Tab-separated table of C-alpha atoms in Angstrom:
chain	number	residue	atom	x	y	z
Y	1	MET	CA	-37.334	24.146	-24.218
Y	2	LYS	CA	-35.708	20.938	-22.988
Y	3	TYR	CA	-37.308	17.774	-21.627
Y	4	SER	CA	-36.848	14.042	-21.664
Y	5	LEU	CA	-38.972	11.920	-23.946
Y	6	SER	CA	-39.189	9.275	-21.276
Y	7	SER	CA	-40.809	11.739	-18.861
Y	8	VAL	CA	-43.872	12.470	-21.013
Y	9	ARG	CA	-47.095	10.793	-19.867
Y	10	LEU	CA	-50.358	10.467	-21.766
Y	11	ARG	CA	-53.872	10.969	-20.467
Y	12	GLU	CA	-55.539	7.639	-19.754
Y	13	GLY	CA	-58.305	6.663	-22.140
Y	14	SER	CA	-57.101	8.793	-25.056
Y	15	PRO	CA	-56.746	7.105	-28.475
Y	16	LYS	CA	-53.061	7.933	-28.560
Y	17	SER	CA	-52.688	6.401	-25.107
Y	18	ALA	CA	-54.046	3.113	-26.444
Y	19	ALA	CA	-51.653	3.293	-29.388
Y	20	THR	CA	-48.823	3.959	-26.992
Y	21	SER	CA	-49.758	0.898	-24.945
Y	22	CYS	CA	-49.643	-1.255	-28.080
Y	23	GLU	CA	-46.242	0.141	-29.023
Y	24	ALA	CA	-44.966	-0.461	-25.475
Y	25	GLY	CA	-46.214	-4.026	-25.660
Y	26	ARG	CA	-44.224	-4.624	-28.811
Y	27	VAL	CA	-41.131	-3.167	-27.150
Y	28	GLY	CA	-41.587	-5.502	-24.183
Y	29	HIS	CA	-42.009	-8.510	-26.455
Y	30	SER	CA	-38.841	-7.607	-28.357
Y	31	ALA	CA	-36.896	-7.293	-25.100
Y	32	GLU	CA	-38.174	-10.690	-23.959
Y	33	VAL	CA	-37.064	-12.317	-27.229
Y	34	ASN	CA	-33.628	-10.739	-26.827
Y	35	ARG	CA	-33.335	-12.071	-23.251
Y	36	GLU	CA	-34.253	-15.583	-24.384
Y	37	SER	CA	-31.633	-15.422	-27.147
Y	38	SER	CA	-29.029	-14.243	-24.608
Y	39	SER	CA	-29.901	-17.100	-22.250
Y	40	ALA	CA	-29.462	-19.639	-25.046
Y	41	SER	CA	-26.098	-18.100	-25.927
Y	42	ASP	CA	-25.063	-18.279	-22.264
Y	43	ARG	CA	-25.939	-21.966	-22.112
Y	44	ARG	CA	-23.768	-22.677	-25.143
Y	45	THR	CA	-20.918	-20.644	-23.662
Y	46	ARG	CA	-21.244	-22.486	-20.347
Y	47	VAL	CA	-20.914	-25.836	-22.136
Y	48	THR	CA	-17.846	-24.532	-23.973
Y	49	VAL	CA	-16.245	-23.380	-20.706
Y	50	LEU	CA	-17.028	-26.707	-18.986
Y	51	VAL	CA	-15.452	-28.640	-21.864
Y	52	ALA	CA	-12.337	-26.464	-21.603
Y	53	LEU	CA	-12.240	-26.892	-17.796
Y	54	ALA	CA	-12.475	-30.687	-17.997
Y	55	ALA	CA	-9.771	-30.836	-20.650
Y	56	ASN	CA	-7.432	-28.536	-18.720
Y	57	LEU	CA	-7.810	-30.410	-15.420
Y	58	VAL	CA	-6.943	-33.747	-17.007
Y	59	ILE	CA	-4.094	-32.244	-19.000
Y	60	ALA	CA	-2.657	-30.362	-16.000
Y	61	VAL	CA	-2.366	-33.572	-13.987
Y	62	ALA	CA	-0.835	-35.473	-16.897
Y	63	LYS	CA	1.674	-32.707	-17.669
Y	64	ALA	CA	2.698	-32.325	-14.021
Y	65	VAL	CA	3.265	-36.062	-13.567
Y	66	GLY	CA	5.079	-36.335	-16.900
Y	67	GLY	CA	7.167	-33.235	-16.216
Y	68	LEU	CA	8.282	-34.459	-12.783
Y	69	PHE	CA	9.042	-37.928	-14.159
Y	70	ALA	CA	10.999	-36.610	-17.152
Y	71	GLY	CA	12.471	-33.552	-15.407
Y	72	SER	CA	11.301	-31.415	-18.332
Y	73	PRO	CA	11.084	-27.618	-17.807
Y	74	ALA	CA	8.982	-27.186	-20.940
Y	75	LEU	CA	6.510	-29.810	-19.741
Y	76	LEU	CA	6.331	-28.277	-16.263
Y	77	SER	CA	5.728	-24.877	-17.881
Y	78	GLU	CA	2.844	-26.369	-19.811
Y	79	ALA	CA	1.503	-27.902	-16.571
Y	80	ALA	CA	1.502	-24.423	-14.987
Y	81	HIS	CA	-0.231	-23.115	-18.110
Y	82	SER	CA	-2.997	-25.732	-17.778
Y	83	VAL	CA	-3.439	-25.016	-14.050
Y	84	ALA	CA	-3.824	-21.299	-14.829
Y	85	ASP	CA	-6.348	-22.081	-17.556
Y	86	SER	CA	-8.346	-24.309	-15.175
Y	87	LEU	CA	-8.549	-21.536	-12.587
Y	88	ASN	CA	-9.567	-19.078	-15.276
Y	89	GLU	CA	-12.407	-21.346	-16.390
Y	90	VAL	CA	-13.711	-21.251	-12.805
Y	91	PHE	CA	-13.594	-17.443	-13.003
Y	92	LEU	CA	-15.538	-17.533	-16.267
Y	93	LEU	CA	-18.218	-19.830	-14.848
Y	94	ALA	CA	-18.637	-17.383	-11.960
Y	95	ALA	CA	-18.922	-14.546	-14.489
Y	96	LEU	CA	-21.650	-16.353	-16.441
Y	97	ARG	CA	-23.693	-16.921	-13.292
Y	98	ARG	CA	-23.239	-13.556	-11.582
Y	99	SER	CA	-23.664	-11.360	-14.667
Y	100	ARG	CA	-27.234	-12.587	-15.185
Y	101	ARG	CA	-28.523	-11.278	-11.867
Y	102	PRO	CA	-31.462	-8.891	-12.356
Y	103	ALA	CA	-31.019	-5.151	-11.990
Y	104	ASP	CA	-31.686	-3.663	-8.556
Y	105	ASN	CA	-31.600	-0.268	-6.846
Y	106	ARG	CA	-27.825	-0.320	-6.394
Y	107	HIS	CA	-27.164	-1.584	-9.922
Y	108	PRO	CA	-30.002	-0.202	-12.058
Y	109	PHE	CA	-28.311	-1.254	-15.311
Y	110	GLY	CA	-27.758	-4.823	-14.160
Y	111	TYR	CA	-24.606	-6.843	-13.558
Y	112	GLY	CA	-23.435	-7.354	-17.139
Y	113	LYS	CA	-20.014	-5.835	-16.415
Y	114	GLU	CA	-19.274	-8.763	-14.083
Y	115	ARG	CA	-18.198	-10.554	-17.281
Y	116	PHE	CA	-15.500	-7.958	-17.862
Y	117	PHE	CA	-14.294	-8.039	-14.233
Y	118	TRP	CA	-13.861	-11.818	-14.107
Y	119	SER	CA	-12.212	-11.769	-17.533
Y	120	LEU	CA	-9.697	-9.281	-16.124
Y	121	LEU	CA	-8.969	-11.683	-13.249
Y	122	ALA	CA	-8.498	-14.478	-15.784
Y	123	ALA	CA	-5.936	-12.348	-17.632
Y	124	VAL	CA	-4.065	-11.705	-14.363
Y	125	GLY	CA	-4.126	-15.458	-13.660
Y	126	ILE	CA	-2.639	-16.253	-17.074
Y	127	PHE	CA	0.139	-13.725	-16.483
Y	128	LEU	CA	1.063	-14.758	-12.925
Y	129	MET	CA	0.475	-18.528	-12.898
Y	130	GLY	CA	1.337	-19.257	-16.509
Y	131	GLY	CA	3.736	-16.656	-17.856
Y	132	CYS	CA	5.864	-16.010	-14.777
Y	133	PHE	CA	6.249	-19.709	-13.917
Y	134	SER	CA	7.238	-20.475	-17.510
Y	135	PHE	CA	9.962	-17.832	-17.369
Y	136	PHE	CA	11.182	-19.253	-14.057
Y	137	GLN	CA	11.358	-22.795	-15.465
Y	138	GLY	CA	13.146	-21.649	-18.602
Y	139	PHE	CA	15.837	-19.580	-16.897
Y	140	GLU	CA	16.363	-22.222	-14.227
Y	141	ALA	CA	16.897	-24.860	-16.933
Y	142	LEU	CA	19.486	-22.648	-18.664
Y	143	GLY	CA	21.571	-22.648	-15.494
Y	144	SER	CA	21.384	-26.396	-14.936
Y	145	GLU	CA	23.039	-29.357	-16.593
Y	146	SER	CA	20.167	-31.793	-16.108
Y	147	SER	CA	19.665	-34.606	-18.592
Y	148	GLU	CA	16.688	-36.809	-19.315
Y	149	SER	CA	16.524	-40.536	-19.910
Y	150	HIS	CA	15.138	-41.946	-23.124
Y	151	SER	CA	12.045	-43.153	-21.240
Y	152	GLY	CA	11.615	-39.624	-19.872
Y	153	TYR	CA	11.598	-38.171	-23.367
Y	154	VAL	CA	9.079	-40.754	-24.545
Y	155	ALA	CA	6.773	-40.154	-21.555
Y	156	GLY	CA	6.972	-36.397	-21.966
Y	157	LEU	CA	6.273	-36.444	-25.676
Y	158	ALA	CA	3.384	-38.891	-25.196
Y	159	VAL	CA	1.789	-36.570	-22.630
Y	160	LEU	CA	2.198	-33.595	-24.942
Y	161	VAL	CA	0.594	-35.395	-27.876
Y	162	VAL	CA	-2.420	-36.304	-25.709
Y	163	ALA	CA	-2.548	-32.695	-24.479
Y	164	LEU	CA	-2.455	-31.443	-28.063
Y	165	LEU	CA	-5.446	-33.604	-28.978
Y	166	ALA	CA	-7.440	-32.535	-25.908
Y	167	GLU	CA	-6.652	-28.834	-26.298
Y	168	GLY	CA	-7.443	-29.057	-30.008
Y	169	ALA	CA	-10.836	-30.623	-29.275
Y	170	SER	CA	-11.650	-27.863	-26.774
Y	171	LEU	CA	-10.569	-25.196	-29.289
Y	172	LEU	CA	-12.726	-26.751	-32.013
Y	173	ARG	CA	-15.728	-26.633	-29.668
Y	174	ALA	CA	-15.164	-22.921	-29.034
Y	175	LEU	CA	-14.643	-22.165	-32.726
Y	176	HIS	CA	-17.836	-24.069	-33.552
Y	177	GLN	CA	-19.782	-21.798	-31.216
Y	178	VAL	CA	-18.212	-18.705	-32.786
Y	179	HIS	CA	-19.212	-19.992	-36.226
Y	180	LYS	CA	-22.820	-20.441	-35.068
Y	181	GLN	CA	-22.850	-16.873	-33.738
Y	182	GLY	CA	-21.722	-15.278	-37.001
Y	183	GLY	CA	-18.074	-16.221	-37.351
Y	184	PHE	CA	-14.987	-14.095	-36.886
Y	185	SER	CA	-16.323	-11.462	-39.268
Y	186	ALA	CA	-18.508	-10.364	-36.345
Y	187	GLU	CA	-17.055	-9.158	-33.063
Y	188	ILE	CA	-16.918	-11.779	-30.296
Y	189	ARG	CA	-18.874	-9.834	-27.691
Y	190	ASP	CA	-18.832	-12.414	-24.901
Y	191	PRO	CA	-15.556	-12.034	-22.955
Y	192	ALA	CA	-15.954	-15.558	-21.544
Y	193	LEU	CA	-15.998	-17.093	-25.024
Y	194	ARG	CA	-13.211	-14.778	-26.169
Y	195	THR	CA	-11.063	-15.870	-23.204
Y	196	VAL	CA	-11.658	-19.574	-23.853
Y	197	ILE	CA	-10.608	-19.171	-27.499
Y	198	ALA	CA	-7.483	-17.246	-26.481
Y	199	GLU	CA	-6.584	-19.826	-23.823
Y	200	ASP	CA	-7.130	-22.859	-26.051
Y	201	GLY	CA	-5.363	-21.296	-29.021
Y	202	THR	CA	-2.423	-20.371	-26.799
Y	203	ALA	CA	-2.421	-23.868	-25.294
Y	204	VAL	CA	-2.178	-25.487	-28.729
Y	205	LEU	CA	0.752	-23.241	-29.689
Y	206	GLY	CA	2.375	-23.805	-26.288
Y	207	VAL	CA	2.193	-27.582	-26.661
Y	208	LEU	CA	3.752	-27.339	-30.116
Y	209	PHE	CA	6.592	-25.230	-28.652
Y	210	ALA	CA	7.102	-27.802	-25.879
Y	211	ILE	CA	7.138	-30.722	-28.347
Y	212	ALA	CA	9.704	-28.935	-30.503
Y	213	GLY	CA	11.856	-28.102	-27.477
Y	214	MET	CA	11.802	-31.657	-26.096
Y	215	ALA	CA	12.454	-33.194	-29.505
Y	216	LEU	CA	15.476	-30.939	-30.132
Y	217	HIS	CA	16.755	-31.609	-26.625
Y	218	MET	CA	16.469	-35.345	-27.232
Y	219	VAL	CA	18.274	-35.169	-30.588
Y	220	THR	CA	21.066	-32.741	-29.655
Y	221	GLY	CA	21.385	-33.276	-25.923
Y	222	GLN	CA	21.328	-29.488	-25.453
Y	223	VAL	CA	18.898	-28.317	-22.758
Y	224	VAL	CA	18.947	-24.811	-24.246
Y	225	TYR	CA	16.285	-25.835	-26.765
Y	226	GLU	CA	13.835	-26.959	-24.116
Y	227	ALA	CA	14.605	-23.950	-21.931
Y	228	SER	CA	14.008	-21.676	-24.913
Y	229	ALA	CA	10.687	-23.398	-25.525
Y	230	SER	CA	9.699	-22.690	-21.921
Y	231	ILE	CA	10.655	-19.002	-22.283
Y	232	ALA	CA	8.746	-18.793	-25.574
Y	233	ILE	CA	5.664	-20.217	-23.848
Y	234	GLY	CA	6.057	-17.547	-21.151
Y	235	CYS	CA	6.268	-14.771	-23.759
Y	236	LEU	CA	3.175	-16.123	-25.486
Y	237	LEU	CA	1.191	-16.234	-22.241
Y	238	VAL	CA	2.234	-12.719	-21.222
Y	239	TYR	CA	1.148	-11.356	-24.612
Y	240	VAL	CA	-2.242	-13.088	-24.448
Y	241	ALA	CA	-2.731	-11.898	-20.853
Y	242	TYR	CA	-1.939	-8.325	-21.945
Y	243	ARG	CA	-4.451	-8.434	-24.801
Y	244	LEU	CA	-7.223	-9.931	-22.676
Y	245	GLY	CA	-6.509	-7.529	-19.806
Y	246	ARG	CA	-6.534	-4.519	-22.142
Y	247	ASP	CA	-9.918	-5.509	-23.593
Y	248	ALA	CA	-11.385	-6.086	-20.121
Y	249	ARG	CA	-10.041	-2.728	-18.912
Y	250	ASP	CA	-11.580	-0.853	-21.838
Y	251	GLN	CA	-14.957	-2.467	-21.227
Y	252	LEU	CA	-14.874	-1.925	-17.466
Y	253	ILE	CA	-14.225	1.815	-17.759
Y	254	GLY	CA	-17.100	2.316	-20.201
Y	255	GLN	CA	-16.229	1.417	-23.781
Y	256	ALA	CA	-18.547	2.653	-26.525
Y	257	THR	CA	-20.156	0.205	-28.895
Y	258	ASP	CA	-18.457	-0.425	-32.230
Y	259	GLU	CA	-18.319	2.327	-34.847
Y	260	GLU	CA	-20.577	0.461	-37.267
Y	261	SER	CA	-23.424	0.140	-34.733
Y	262	SER	CA	-23.054	3.789	-33.671
Y	263	SER	CA	-23.169	4.935	-37.294
Y	264	ARG	CA	-26.254	2.841	-38.001
Y	265	ILE	CA	-28.057	4.224	-34.940
Y	266	ARG	CA	-27.188	7.803	-35.873
Y	267	ALA	CA	-28.336	7.247	-39.456
Y	268	LEU	CA	-31.636	5.790	-38.226
Y	269	LEU	CA	-32.247	8.767	-35.926
Y	270	GLU	CA	-31.407	11.284	-38.627
Y	271	ALA	CA	-33.780	9.531	-41.034
Y	272	GLN	CA	-36.783	10.061	-38.730
Y	273	PRO	CA	-39.091	12.762	-40.144
Y	274	GLU	CA	-39.808	14.114	-36.658
Y	275	ILE	CA	-36.101	14.721	-35.885
Y	276	ASP	CA	-34.487	17.871	-37.250
Y	277	SER	CA	-30.973	16.988	-36.093
Y	278	VAL	CA	-29.041	14.649	-33.806
Y	279	GLU	CA	-26.946	16.907	-31.606
Y	280	SER	CA	-25.048	14.142	-29.839
Y	281	LEU	CA	-25.035	10.356	-29.578
Y	282	LEU	CA	-23.382	8.456	-26.725
Y	283	THR	CA	-23.150	4.677	-26.316
Y	284	MET	CA	-21.675	2.352	-23.694
Y	285	GLN	CA	-21.407	-1.415	-23.416
Y	286	LEU	CA	-23.087	-2.633	-20.221
Y	287	GLY	CA	-22.459	-6.312	-20.963
Y	288	PRO	CA	-21.922	-8.756	-23.836
Y	289	ASP	CA	-25.487	-8.250	-25.047
Y	290	SER	CA	-26.444	-5.029	-23.281
Y	291	THR	CA	-25.780	-1.531	-24.618
Y	292	LEU	CA	-26.827	1.909	-23.418
Y	293	VAL	CA	-27.714	4.594	-25.971
Y	294	ALA	CA	-28.210	8.258	-25.040
Y	295	ALA	CA	-29.057	10.763	-27.774
Y	296	ARG	CA	-29.782	14.497	-27.692
Y	297	VAL	CA	-32.139	15.300	-30.555
Y	298	ASP	CA	-33.863	18.392	-31.929
Y	299	LEU	CA	-37.475	17.620	-32.883
Y	300	THR	CA	-39.508	19.393	-35.527
Y	301	PRO	CA	-41.742	22.082	-33.986
Y	302	GLY	CA	-45.484	21.748	-33.546
Y	303	MET	CA	-45.818	18.352	-31.830
Y	304	ASP	CA	-47.801	17.981	-28.625
Y	305	SER	CA	-46.807	15.751	-25.707
Y	306	GLU	CA	-48.843	12.777	-26.949
Y	307	GLU	CA	-47.189	12.861	-30.349
Y	308	VAL	CA	-43.776	13.141	-28.722
Y	309	GLU	CA	-44.502	10.041	-26.647
Y	310	LEU	CA	-45.565	8.029	-29.700
Y	311	VAL	CA	-42.485	9.151	-31.607
Y	312	ALA	CA	-40.245	8.221	-28.679
Y	313	ILE	CA	-41.656	4.695	-28.421
Y	314	ARG	CA	-41.457	4.137	-32.161
Y	315	ILE	CA	-37.864	5.357	-32.352
Y	316	LYS	CA	-36.779	3.201	-29.421
Y	317	GLN	CA	-38.344	0.140	-31.009
Y	318	SER	CA	-36.649	0.938	-34.312
Y	319	VAL	CA	-33.265	1.207	-32.587
Y	320	ARG	CA	-33.788	-2.136	-30.838
Y	321	ASN	CA	-34.779	-3.780	-34.109
Y	322	LEU	CA	-31.675	-2.367	-35.783
Y	323	VAL	CA	-29.235	-3.258	-32.957
Y	324	PRO	CA	-30.824	-5.978	-30.760
Y	325	GLU	CA	-28.281	-5.690	-27.919
Y	326	VAL	CA	-29.440	-2.111	-27.200
Y	327	ASP	CA	-31.686	-2.396	-24.137
Y	328	GLN	CA	-31.281	1.027	-22.493
Y	329	ILE	CA	-32.291	4.027	-24.635
Y	330	PHE	CA	-32.514	7.639	-23.454
Y	331	LEU	CA	-33.680	10.398	-25.797
Y	332	ASP	CA	-33.193	13.977	-24.653
Y	333	VAL	CA	-35.139	16.602	-26.602
Y	334	THR	CA	-33.538	20.006	-26.959
Y	335	ASP	CA	-33.986	23.094	-29.095
Y	336	ALA	CA	-30.703	23.176	-31.003
Y	337	ARG	CA	-30.847	26.883	-31.802
Y	338	VAL	CA	-31.474	27.857	-28.186
Y	339	ALA	CA	-28.746	25.478	-27.024
Y	340	ARG	CA	-26.225	26.959	-29.467
Y	341	ARG	CA	-27.049	30.505	-28.417
Y	342	ALA	CA	-26.690	29.549	-24.757
Y	343	ALA	CA	-23.342	27.859	-25.419
Y	344	ALA	CA	-22.104	30.875	-27.357
Y	345	HIS	CA	-23.228	33.199	-24.544
Y	346	GLU	CA	-21.299	31.139	-21.993
Y	347	LYS	CA	-18.135	31.412	-24.111
Y	348	GLY	CA	-18.386	35.206	-24.077
Y	349	PRO	CA	-18.350	37.927	-26.733
Y	350	ALA	CA	-15.424	36.371	-28.621
Y	351	ALA	CA	-17.547	33.323	-29.527
Y	352	THR	CA	-20.324	35.484	-31.055
Y	353	GLY	CA	-18.071	38.027	-32.752
Y	354	GLU	CA	-19.268	40.896	-30.510
Y	355	ARG	CA	-16.849	43.589	-29.398
Y	356	GLY	CA	-16.515	44.636	-25.848
Y	357	GLY	CA	-16.503	48.188	-24.580
Y	358	THR	CA	-18.494	51.192	-25.723
């Protein structure tokens, strides 16, 4: 016998039906609390992204003007980096808005994966606008004999110091939000926040590379140091773009939740007295705070449909209490012994140890 727990319906007016309604009410209340918590987290992330966008726009203009005035390839590379980061922040703001659209007939699980899509575009932007332009500036500088005036060095270094302070402030804002959400010991689920931290951290390192390159160029008169700084910035941006793009790809194609959460869910299901065994457990991330859980379970014999419904509601609520981001739960009831015999029959006589022939 095989049927879905979610398909069982109780007779209206029965005592167990009333109990089921109460349990369903508690499930709905828990889901509402989780949505409110997600909205608050989104508001904090939006503020973090806006702070990063404002900082990057101001810094991009300052770096571009300073780079053109000083003729500095490292400074122009950093200007391209800031322009790429500004565009990426626009992508992330779009992701925050679009991913919160309610589920509909065409997207019954909602739009949570919009976060992953726009994060992938941000990674592509970092690679193309930041990394490639930095490589171009670095290799072009190696083939030139350009020199900078003392005033050009001073202007460039002054711009970089201001950029370092602004990027550092934006990074501190992002790290403060991570700390409030559990710190780095917990996984950063929101790709928008993860991207901002990667961008700001990379920006701080990039500015330090540019300062070192300009300072060595000023002291030695050798442009190779500044060109090398520009190439190093390009390598850094390409690596960050690869990491962000890889994470977004994994989540877009249906990444399972982390091993710890899966193990906790399986342990909870196996601990239920009404469940004989958990035949399979599948999970998939639908968004930063949305996870799908599908489990095939073998129930103890002797329960009627009303008891099955009560057990299903209680188990679903227990899973949500254990892992709050789980908002889609499907329990499929199967008779494990019948299923194993059917699977063995499909594999043929070799699977059961029977001999063919007469």
